[in-house]
PDB file of C-alpha atoms in Angstrom:
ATOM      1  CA  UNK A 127       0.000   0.000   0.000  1.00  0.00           C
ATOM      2  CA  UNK A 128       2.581   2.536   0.877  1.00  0.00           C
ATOM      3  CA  UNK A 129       4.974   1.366  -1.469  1.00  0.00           C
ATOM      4  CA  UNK A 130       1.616   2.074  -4.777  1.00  0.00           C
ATOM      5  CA  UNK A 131       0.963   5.701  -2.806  1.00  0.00           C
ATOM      6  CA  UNK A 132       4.728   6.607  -3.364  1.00  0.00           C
ATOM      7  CA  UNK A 133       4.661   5.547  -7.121  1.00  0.00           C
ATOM      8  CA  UNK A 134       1.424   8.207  -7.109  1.00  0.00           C
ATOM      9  CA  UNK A 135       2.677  11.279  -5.621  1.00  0.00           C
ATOM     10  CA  UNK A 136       6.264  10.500  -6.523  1.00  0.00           C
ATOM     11  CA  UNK A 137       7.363  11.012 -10.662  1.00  0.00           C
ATOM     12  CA  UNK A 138       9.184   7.419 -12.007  1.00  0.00           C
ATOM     13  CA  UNK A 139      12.091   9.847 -13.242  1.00  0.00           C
ATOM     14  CA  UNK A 140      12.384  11.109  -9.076  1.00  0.00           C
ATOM     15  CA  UNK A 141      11.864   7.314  -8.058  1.00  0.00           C
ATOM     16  CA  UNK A 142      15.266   6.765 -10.178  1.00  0.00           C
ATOM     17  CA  UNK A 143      16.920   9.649  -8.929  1.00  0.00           C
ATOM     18  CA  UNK A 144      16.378   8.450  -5.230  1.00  0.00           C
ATOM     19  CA  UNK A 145      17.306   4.776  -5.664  1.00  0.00           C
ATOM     20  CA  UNK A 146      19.958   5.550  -6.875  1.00  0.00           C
ATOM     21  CA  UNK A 147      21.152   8.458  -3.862  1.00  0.00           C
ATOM     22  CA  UNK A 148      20.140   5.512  -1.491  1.00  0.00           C
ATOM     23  CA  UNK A 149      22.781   2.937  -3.278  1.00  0.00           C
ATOM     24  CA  UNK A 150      25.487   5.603  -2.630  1.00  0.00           C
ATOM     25  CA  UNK A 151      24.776   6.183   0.751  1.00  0.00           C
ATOM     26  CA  UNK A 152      23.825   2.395   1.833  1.00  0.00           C
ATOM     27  CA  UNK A 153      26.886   1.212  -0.071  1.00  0.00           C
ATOM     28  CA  UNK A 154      28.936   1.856   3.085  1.00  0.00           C
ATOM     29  CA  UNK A 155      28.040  -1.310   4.548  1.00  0.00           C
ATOM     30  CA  UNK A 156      28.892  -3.131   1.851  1.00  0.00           C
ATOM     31  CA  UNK A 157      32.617  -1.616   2.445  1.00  0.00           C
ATOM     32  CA  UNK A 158      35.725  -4.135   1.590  1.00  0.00           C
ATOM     33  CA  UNK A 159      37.718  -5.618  -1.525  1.00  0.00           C
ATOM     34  CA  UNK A 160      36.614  -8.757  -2.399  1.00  0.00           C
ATOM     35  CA  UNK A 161      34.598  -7.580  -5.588  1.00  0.00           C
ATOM     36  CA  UNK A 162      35.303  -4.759  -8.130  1.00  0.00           C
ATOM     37  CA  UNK A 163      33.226  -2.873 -10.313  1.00  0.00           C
ATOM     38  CA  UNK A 164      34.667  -1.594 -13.603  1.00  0.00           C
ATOM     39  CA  UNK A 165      32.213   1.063 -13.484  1.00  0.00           C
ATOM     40  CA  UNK A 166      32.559   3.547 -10.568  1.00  0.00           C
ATOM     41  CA  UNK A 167      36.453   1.917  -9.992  1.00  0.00           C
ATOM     42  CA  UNK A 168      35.342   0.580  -6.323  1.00  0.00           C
ATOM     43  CA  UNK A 169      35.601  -2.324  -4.329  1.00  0.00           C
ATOM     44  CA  UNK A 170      33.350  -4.065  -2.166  1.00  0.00           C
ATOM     45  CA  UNK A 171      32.748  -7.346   0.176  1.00  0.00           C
ATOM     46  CA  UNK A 172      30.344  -8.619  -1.685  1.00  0.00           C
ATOM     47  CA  UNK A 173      27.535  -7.338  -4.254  1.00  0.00           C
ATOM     48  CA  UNK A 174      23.941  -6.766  -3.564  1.00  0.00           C
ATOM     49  CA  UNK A 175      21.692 -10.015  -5.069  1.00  0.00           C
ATOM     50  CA  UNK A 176      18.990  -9.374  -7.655  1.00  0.00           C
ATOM     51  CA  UNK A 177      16.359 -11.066  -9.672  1.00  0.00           C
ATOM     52  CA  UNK A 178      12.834 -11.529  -9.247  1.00  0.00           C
ATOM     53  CA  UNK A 179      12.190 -15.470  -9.670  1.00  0.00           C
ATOM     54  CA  UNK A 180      15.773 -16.812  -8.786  1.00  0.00           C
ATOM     55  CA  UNK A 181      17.719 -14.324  -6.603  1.00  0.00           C
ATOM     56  CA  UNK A 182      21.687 -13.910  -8.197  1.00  0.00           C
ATOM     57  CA  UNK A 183      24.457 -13.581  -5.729  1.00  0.00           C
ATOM     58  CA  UNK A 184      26.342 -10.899  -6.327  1.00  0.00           C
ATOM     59  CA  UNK A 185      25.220  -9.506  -9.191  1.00  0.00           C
ATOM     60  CA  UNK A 186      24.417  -5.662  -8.380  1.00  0.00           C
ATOM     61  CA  UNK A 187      26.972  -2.895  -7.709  1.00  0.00           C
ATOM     62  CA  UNK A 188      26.054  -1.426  -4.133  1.00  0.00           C
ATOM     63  CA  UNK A 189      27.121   1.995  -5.385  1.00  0.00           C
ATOM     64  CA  UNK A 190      26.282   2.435  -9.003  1.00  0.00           C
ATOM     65  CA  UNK A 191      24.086  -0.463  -9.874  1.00  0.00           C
ATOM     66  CA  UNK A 192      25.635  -1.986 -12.636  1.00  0.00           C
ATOM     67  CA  UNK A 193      25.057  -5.951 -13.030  1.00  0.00           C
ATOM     68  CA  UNK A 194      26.589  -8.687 -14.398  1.00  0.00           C
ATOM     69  CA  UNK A 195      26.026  -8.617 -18.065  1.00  0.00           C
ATOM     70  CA  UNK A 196      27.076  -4.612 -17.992  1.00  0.00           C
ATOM     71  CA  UNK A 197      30.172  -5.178 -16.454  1.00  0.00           C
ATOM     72  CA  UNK A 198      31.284  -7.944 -18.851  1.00  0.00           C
ATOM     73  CA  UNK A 199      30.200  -5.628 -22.192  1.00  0.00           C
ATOM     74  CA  UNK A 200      32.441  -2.596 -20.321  1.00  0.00           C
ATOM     75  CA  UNK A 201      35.552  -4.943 -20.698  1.00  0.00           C
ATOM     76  CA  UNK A 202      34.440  -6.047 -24.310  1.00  0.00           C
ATOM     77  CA  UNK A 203      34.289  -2.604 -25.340  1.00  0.00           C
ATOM     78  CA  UNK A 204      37.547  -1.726 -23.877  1.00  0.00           C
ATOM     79  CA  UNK A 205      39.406  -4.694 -24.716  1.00  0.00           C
ATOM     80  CA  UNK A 206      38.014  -5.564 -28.718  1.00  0.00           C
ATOM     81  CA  UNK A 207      36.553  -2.343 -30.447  1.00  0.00           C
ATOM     82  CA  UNK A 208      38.294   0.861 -30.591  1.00  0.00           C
ATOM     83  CA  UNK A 209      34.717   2.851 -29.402  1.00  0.00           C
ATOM     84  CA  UNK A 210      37.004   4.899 -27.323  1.00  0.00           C
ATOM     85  CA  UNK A 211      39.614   5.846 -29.426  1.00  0.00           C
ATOM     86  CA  UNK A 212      38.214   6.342 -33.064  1.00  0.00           C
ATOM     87  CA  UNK A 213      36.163   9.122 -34.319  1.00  0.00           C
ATOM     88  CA  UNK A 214      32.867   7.285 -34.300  1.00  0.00           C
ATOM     89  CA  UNK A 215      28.915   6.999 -33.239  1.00  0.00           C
ATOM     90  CA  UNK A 216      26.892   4.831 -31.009  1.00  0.00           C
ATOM     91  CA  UNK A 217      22.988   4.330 -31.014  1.00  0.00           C
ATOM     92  CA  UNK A 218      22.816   2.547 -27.132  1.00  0.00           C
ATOM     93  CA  UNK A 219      19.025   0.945 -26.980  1.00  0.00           C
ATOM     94  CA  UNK A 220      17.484   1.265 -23.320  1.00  0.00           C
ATOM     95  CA  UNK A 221      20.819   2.316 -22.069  1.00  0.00           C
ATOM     96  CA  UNK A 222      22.369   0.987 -18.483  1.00  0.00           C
ATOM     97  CA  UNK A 223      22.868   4.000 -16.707  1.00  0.00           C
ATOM     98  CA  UNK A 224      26.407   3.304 -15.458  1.00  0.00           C
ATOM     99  CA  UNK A 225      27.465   3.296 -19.126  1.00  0.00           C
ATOM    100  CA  UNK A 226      25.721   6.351 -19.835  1.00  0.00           C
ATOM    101  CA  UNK A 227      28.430   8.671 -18.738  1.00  0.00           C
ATOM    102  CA  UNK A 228      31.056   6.628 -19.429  1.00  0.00           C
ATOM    103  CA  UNK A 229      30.375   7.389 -23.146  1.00  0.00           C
ATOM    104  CA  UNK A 230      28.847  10.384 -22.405  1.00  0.00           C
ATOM    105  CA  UNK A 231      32.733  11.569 -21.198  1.00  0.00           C
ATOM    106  CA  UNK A 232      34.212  10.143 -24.554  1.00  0.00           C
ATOM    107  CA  UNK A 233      35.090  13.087 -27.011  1.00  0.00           C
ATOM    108  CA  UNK A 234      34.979  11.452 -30.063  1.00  0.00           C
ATOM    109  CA  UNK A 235      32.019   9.732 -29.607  1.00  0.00           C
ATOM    110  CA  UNK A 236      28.734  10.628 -31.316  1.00  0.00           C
ATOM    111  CA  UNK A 237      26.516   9.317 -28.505  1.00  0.00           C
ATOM    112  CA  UNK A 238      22.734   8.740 -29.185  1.00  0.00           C
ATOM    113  CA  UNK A 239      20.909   7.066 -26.125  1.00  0.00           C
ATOM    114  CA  UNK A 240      17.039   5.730 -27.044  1.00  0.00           C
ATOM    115  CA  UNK A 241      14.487   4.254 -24.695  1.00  0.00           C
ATOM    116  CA  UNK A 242      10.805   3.927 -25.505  1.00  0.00           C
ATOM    117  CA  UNK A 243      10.262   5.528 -21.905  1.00  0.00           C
ATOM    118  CA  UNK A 244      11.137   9.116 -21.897  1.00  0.00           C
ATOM    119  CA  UNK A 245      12.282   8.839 -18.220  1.00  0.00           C
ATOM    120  CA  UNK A 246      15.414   6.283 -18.785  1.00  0.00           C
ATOM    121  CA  UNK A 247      16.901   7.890 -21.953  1.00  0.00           C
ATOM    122  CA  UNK A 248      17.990  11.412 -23.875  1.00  0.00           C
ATOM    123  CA  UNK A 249      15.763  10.486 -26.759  1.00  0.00           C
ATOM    124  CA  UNK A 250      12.376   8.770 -26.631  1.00  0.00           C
ATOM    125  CA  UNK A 251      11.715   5.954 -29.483  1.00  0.00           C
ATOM    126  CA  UNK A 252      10.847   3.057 -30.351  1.00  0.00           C
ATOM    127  CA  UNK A 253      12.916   0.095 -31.109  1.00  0.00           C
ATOM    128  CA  UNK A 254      10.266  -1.060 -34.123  1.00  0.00           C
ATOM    129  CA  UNK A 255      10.339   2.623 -35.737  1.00  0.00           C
ATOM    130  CA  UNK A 256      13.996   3.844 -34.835  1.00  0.00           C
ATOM    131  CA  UNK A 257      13.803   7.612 -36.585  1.00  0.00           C
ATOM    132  CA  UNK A 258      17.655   7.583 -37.869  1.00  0.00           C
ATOM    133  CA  UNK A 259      18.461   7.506 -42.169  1.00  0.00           C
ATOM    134  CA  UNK A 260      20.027   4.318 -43.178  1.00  0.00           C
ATOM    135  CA  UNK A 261      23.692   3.535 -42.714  1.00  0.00           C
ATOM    136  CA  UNK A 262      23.705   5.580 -39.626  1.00  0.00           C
ATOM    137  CA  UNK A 263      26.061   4.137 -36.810  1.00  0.00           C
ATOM    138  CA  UNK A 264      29.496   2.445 -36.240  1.00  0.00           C
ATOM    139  CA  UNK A 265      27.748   0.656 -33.520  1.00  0.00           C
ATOM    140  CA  UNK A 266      24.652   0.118 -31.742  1.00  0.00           C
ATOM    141  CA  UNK A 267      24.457  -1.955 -27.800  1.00  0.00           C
ATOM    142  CA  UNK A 268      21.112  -3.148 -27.657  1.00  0.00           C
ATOM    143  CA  UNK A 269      21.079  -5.612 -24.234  1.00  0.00           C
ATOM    144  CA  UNK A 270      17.990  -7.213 -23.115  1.00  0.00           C
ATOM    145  CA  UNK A 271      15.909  -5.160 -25.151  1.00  0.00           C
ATOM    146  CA  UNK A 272      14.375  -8.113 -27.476  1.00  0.00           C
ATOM    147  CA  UNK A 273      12.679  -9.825 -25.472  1.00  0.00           C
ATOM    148  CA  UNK A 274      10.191  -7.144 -24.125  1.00  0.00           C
ATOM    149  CA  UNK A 275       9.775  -5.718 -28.269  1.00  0.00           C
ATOM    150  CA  UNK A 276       6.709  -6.682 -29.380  1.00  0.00           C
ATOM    151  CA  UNK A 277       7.415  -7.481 -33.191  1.00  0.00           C
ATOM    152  CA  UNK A 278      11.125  -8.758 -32.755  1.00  0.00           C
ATOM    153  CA  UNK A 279      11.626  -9.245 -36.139  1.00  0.00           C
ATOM    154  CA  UNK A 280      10.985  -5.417 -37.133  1.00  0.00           C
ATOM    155  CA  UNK A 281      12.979  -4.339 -33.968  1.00  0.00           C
ATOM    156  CA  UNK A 282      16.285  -6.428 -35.695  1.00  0.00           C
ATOM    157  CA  UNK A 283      15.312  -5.047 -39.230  1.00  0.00           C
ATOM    158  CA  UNK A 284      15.398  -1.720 -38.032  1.00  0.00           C
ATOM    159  CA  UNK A 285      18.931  -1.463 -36.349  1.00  0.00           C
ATOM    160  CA  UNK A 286      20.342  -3.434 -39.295  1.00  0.00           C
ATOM    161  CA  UNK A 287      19.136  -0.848 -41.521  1.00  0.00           C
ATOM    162  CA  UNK A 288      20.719   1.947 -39.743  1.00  0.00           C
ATOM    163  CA  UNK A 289      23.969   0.018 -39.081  1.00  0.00           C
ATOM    164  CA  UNK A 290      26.333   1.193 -41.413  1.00  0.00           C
ATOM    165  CA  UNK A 291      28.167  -1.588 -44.159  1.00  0.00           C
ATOM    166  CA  UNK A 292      31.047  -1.494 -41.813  1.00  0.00           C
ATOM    167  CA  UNK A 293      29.386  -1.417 -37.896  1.00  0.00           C
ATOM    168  CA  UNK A 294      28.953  -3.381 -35.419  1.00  0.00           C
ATOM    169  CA  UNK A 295      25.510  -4.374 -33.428  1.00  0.00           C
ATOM    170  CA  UNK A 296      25.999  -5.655 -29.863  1.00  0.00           C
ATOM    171  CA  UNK A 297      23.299  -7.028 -28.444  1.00  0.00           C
ATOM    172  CA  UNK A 298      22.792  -9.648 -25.544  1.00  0.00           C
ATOM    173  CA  UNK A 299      19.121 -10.795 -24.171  1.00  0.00           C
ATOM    174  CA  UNK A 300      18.445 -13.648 -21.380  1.00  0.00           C
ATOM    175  CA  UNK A 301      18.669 -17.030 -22.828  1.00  0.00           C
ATOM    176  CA  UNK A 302      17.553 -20.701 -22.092  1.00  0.00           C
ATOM    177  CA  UNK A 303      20.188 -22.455 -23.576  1.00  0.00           C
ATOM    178  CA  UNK A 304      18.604 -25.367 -22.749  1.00  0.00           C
ATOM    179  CA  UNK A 305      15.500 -24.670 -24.889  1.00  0.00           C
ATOM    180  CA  UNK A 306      16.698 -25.043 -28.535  1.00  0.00           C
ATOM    181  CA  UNK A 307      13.800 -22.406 -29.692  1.00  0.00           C
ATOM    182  CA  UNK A 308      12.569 -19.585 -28.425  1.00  0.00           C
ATOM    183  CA  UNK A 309       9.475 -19.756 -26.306  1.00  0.00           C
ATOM    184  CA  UNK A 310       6.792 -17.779 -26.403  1.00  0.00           C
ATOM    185  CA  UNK A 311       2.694 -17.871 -26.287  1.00  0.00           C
ATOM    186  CA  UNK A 312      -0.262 -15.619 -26.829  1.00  0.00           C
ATOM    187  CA  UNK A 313      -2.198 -17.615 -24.515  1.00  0.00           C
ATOM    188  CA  UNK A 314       0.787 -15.952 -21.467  1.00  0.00           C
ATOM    189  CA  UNK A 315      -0.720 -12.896 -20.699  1.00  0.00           C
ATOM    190  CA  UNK A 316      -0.469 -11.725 -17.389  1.00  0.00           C
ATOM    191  CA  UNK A 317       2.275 -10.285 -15.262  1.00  0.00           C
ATOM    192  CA  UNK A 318       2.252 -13.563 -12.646  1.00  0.00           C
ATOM    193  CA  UNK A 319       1.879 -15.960 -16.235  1.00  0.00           C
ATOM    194  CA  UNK A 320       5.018 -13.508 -17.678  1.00  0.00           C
ATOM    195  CA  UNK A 321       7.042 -14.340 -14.340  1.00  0.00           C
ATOM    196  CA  UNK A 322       6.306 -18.681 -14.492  1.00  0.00           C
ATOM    197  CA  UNK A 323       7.061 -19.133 -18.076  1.00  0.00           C
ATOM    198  CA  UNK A 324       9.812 -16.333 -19.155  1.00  0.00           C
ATOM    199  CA  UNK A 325      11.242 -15.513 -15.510  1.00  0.00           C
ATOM    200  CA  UNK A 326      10.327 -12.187 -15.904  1.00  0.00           C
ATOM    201  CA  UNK A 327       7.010 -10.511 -15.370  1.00  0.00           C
ATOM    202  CA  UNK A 328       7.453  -7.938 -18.485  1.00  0.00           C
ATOM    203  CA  UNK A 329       8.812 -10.580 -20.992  1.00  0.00           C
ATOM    204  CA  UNK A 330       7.336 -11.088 -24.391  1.00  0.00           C
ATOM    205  CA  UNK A 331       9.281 -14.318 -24.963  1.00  0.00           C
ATOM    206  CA  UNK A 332      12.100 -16.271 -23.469  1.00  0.00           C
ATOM    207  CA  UNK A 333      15.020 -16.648 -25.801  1.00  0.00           C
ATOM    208  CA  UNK A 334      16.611 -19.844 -26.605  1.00  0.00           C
ATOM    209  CA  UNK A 335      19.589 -21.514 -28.312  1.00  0.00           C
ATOM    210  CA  UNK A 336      18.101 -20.069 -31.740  1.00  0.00           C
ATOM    211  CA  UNK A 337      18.413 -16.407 -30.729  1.00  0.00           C
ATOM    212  CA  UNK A 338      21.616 -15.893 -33.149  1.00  0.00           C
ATOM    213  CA  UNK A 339      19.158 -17.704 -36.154  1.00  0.00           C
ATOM    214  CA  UNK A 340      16.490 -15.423 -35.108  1.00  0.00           C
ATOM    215  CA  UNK A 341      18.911 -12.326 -36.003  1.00  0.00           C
ATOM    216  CA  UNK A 342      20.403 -13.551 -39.157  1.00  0.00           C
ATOM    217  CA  UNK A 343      16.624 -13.853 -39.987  1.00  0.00           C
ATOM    218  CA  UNK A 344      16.544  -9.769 -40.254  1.00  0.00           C
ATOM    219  CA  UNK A 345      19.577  -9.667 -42.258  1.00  0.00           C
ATOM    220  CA  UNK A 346      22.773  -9.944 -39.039  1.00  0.00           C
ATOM    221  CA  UNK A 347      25.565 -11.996 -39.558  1.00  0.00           C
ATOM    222  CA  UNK A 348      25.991 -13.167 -35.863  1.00  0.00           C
ATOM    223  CA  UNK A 349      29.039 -14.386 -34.032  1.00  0.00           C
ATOM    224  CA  UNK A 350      28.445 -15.623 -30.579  1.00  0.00           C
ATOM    225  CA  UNK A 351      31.060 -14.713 -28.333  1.00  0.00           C
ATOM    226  CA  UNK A 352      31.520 -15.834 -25.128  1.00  0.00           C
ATOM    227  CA  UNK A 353      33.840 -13.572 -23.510  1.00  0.00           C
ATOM    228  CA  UNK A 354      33.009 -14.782 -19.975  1.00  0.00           C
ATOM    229  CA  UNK A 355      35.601 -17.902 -20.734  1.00  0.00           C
ATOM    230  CA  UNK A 356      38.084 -15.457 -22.844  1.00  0.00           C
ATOM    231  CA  UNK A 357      38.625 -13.181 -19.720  1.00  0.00           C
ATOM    232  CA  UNK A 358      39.283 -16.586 -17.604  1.00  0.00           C
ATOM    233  CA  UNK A 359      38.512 -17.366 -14.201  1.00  0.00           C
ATOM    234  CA  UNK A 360      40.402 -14.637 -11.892  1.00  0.00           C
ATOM    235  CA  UNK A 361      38.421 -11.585 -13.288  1.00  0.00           C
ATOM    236  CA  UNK A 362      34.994 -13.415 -13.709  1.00  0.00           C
ATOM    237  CA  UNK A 363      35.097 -13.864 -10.047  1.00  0.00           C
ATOM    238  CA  UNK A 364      36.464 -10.926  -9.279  1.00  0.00           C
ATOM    239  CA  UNK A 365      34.342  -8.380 -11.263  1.00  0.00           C
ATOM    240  CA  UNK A 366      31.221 -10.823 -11.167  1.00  0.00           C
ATOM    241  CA  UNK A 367      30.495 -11.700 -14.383  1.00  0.00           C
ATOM    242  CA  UNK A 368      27.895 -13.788 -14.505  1.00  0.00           C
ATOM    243  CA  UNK A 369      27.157 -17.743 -15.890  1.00  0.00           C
ATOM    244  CA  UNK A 370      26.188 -16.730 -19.752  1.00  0.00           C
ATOM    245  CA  UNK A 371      22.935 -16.545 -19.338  1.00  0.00           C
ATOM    246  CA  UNK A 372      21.881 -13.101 -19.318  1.00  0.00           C
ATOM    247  CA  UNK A 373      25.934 -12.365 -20.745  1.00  0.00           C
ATOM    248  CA  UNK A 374      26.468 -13.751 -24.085  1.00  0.00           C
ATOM    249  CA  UNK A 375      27.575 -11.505 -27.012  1.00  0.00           C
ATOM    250  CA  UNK A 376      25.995 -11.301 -30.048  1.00  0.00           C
ATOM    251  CA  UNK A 377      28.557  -9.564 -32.363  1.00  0.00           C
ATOM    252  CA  UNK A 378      26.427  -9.074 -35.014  1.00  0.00           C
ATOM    253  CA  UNK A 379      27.616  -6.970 -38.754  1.00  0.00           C
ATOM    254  CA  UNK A 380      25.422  -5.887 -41.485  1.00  0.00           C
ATOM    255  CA  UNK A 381      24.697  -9.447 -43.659  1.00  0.00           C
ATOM    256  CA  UNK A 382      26.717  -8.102 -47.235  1.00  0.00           C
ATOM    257  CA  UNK A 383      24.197  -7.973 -50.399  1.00  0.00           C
ATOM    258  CA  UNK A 384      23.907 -10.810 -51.914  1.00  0.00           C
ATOM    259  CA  UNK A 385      24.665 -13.165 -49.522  1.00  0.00           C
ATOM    260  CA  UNK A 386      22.047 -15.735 -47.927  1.00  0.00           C
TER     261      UNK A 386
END
C-alpha cells in the first residue's frame, strides 16, 4: 500500500533519482575488496543479489548499480573495439545507466541514447520505428531489449538498416540455452503468467539456443562470443560476471548484399 501511494505522488524519473542516492549512501556497509566494479572503480565485500524469480548472488553494484552482463560488455568494449579511441557513433538501446556517462565523457564519440520511456533515456523511441536515415552508426548496444519488443523481427530489421556496411551491433538478451527455440505464447498474458514461463514478469518471450538464427533472420551476420571464458577465471570472479545466461555476445555486422 505505501509502497503504490509513493509511485502516485512521486514522478518514475524522481523514483530513479532516489534509488539511486540511497545505493550511494547504503553502499557503506557493503565496504571491503573482495569484488570490483569496472564502473565507478570501487571495491566491495560482496555485491547486492537481484532477480525476481531466482535471486543472483552478487550480481548488483552497491554503489552504481551496474550488473553482471554490464560489467562484462564494459571490458568487451575496452578490450576488442576501438569505441574509445576512433572518431565514431553509437545508437545505445534502453541504455544501463552506469554506461551512460562513461560514453557520455568520450570526445569522439557521437553518442545517441534511445528508450521507448522518456524517463530512462535522452531520446524517446521506439525500437520497431527507430527515426535515424540508413547507414547511420558504427555501432549500436542493444542488451535485453528483445525480449520485451513486441514485433522482434521489425525491432532487428530496423537497427540493421541503420547500421552502417562497416558497424557493429551488440546485443545480448536472457537465454535458455537449454530450450533449442525460443518460447513464447499468446495464450501468457499476465504479469504472474510472464514471471512462471519467461522468468520475468514484463517478458514477451524467453530466448533460446536459436536467438543468433532469429537475427540472421533480419539480415545480421551473428558471431556468438563468449567472452566470460576469454577473460578466464580470476576476473569473472572478481568483477562478477555472470554464468552466460543473461551475458552472451551477439557480435552481429550488417549481412553483405547478396549473400544468404
Amino acid at each position: 500500500m505505501i509502497k503504490q501511494i509513493y509511485k502516485s505522488i512521486i514522478s518514475e524519473n524522481s523514483r530513479l533519482k532516489n534509488r539511486l542516492l540511497i545505493n550511494k549512501l547504503t553502499s557503506i556497509f557493503y565496504r571491503g575488496n573482495v569484488l570490483e566494479c569496472n564502473f565507478c572503480g570501487k571495491t566491495f565485500k560482496k555485491f547486492k543479489a537481484k532477480g525476481t524469480w531466482t535471486k543472483r548472488q552478487n550480481a548488483e553494484c552497491p554503489y552504481c548499480g551496474s550488473v553482471e552482463r554490464g560489467r562484462l560488455l564494459l571490458f568487451y568494449l575496452q578490450n576488442e573495439t576501438g569505441i574509445f579511441s576512433e572518431q565514431c557513433s553509437l545508437l545505445h538501446v534502453a541504455p544501463e545507466l552506469g554506461l551512460r556517462p562513461i560514453f557520455k565523457s568520450c570526445k569522439t564519440l557521437k553518442y545517441y541514447n534511445v528508450d521507448i520511456n522518456p524517463n530512462y533515456a535522452d531520446i524517446q523511441m521506439d525500437l520497431m520505428d527507430i527515426q535515424f536515415p540508413d547507414d547511420s552508426f558504427d555501432y549500436i548496444i542493444c542488451s535485453h531489449v528483445l525480449g520485451h519488443v513486441p514485433n522482434e523481427g521489425k525491432a532487428i530489421a530496423e537497427m540493421c538498416r541503420v547500421l552502417k556496411p562497416t558497424g557493429m551491433a551488440l546485443i545480448m538478451t536472457i537465454i535458455d540455452w537449454k530450450n533449442p527455440q525460443t518460447y513464447e505464447s499468446d495464450k501468457v498474458k499476465t504479469d504472474s503468467e510472464r514471471l512462471k514461463h519467461y522468468s520475468e514478469h514484463d517478458l514477451l518471450r524467453l530466448h533460446g539456443a536459436d536467438f543468433a538464427e532469429r537475427l540472421a533472420a533480419s539480415g545480421f551476420e551473428v558471431e556468438v562470443v563468449d567472452y566470460i571464458s576469454a577473460l578466464g577465471k580470476e576476473k569473472n570472479v572478481r568483477f562478477s560476471l555472470g554464468n552466460g545466461d543473461r551475458e552472451t555476445i551477439f557480435k552481429c555486422t550488417k549481412m553483405k548484399k547478396g549473400a544468404n
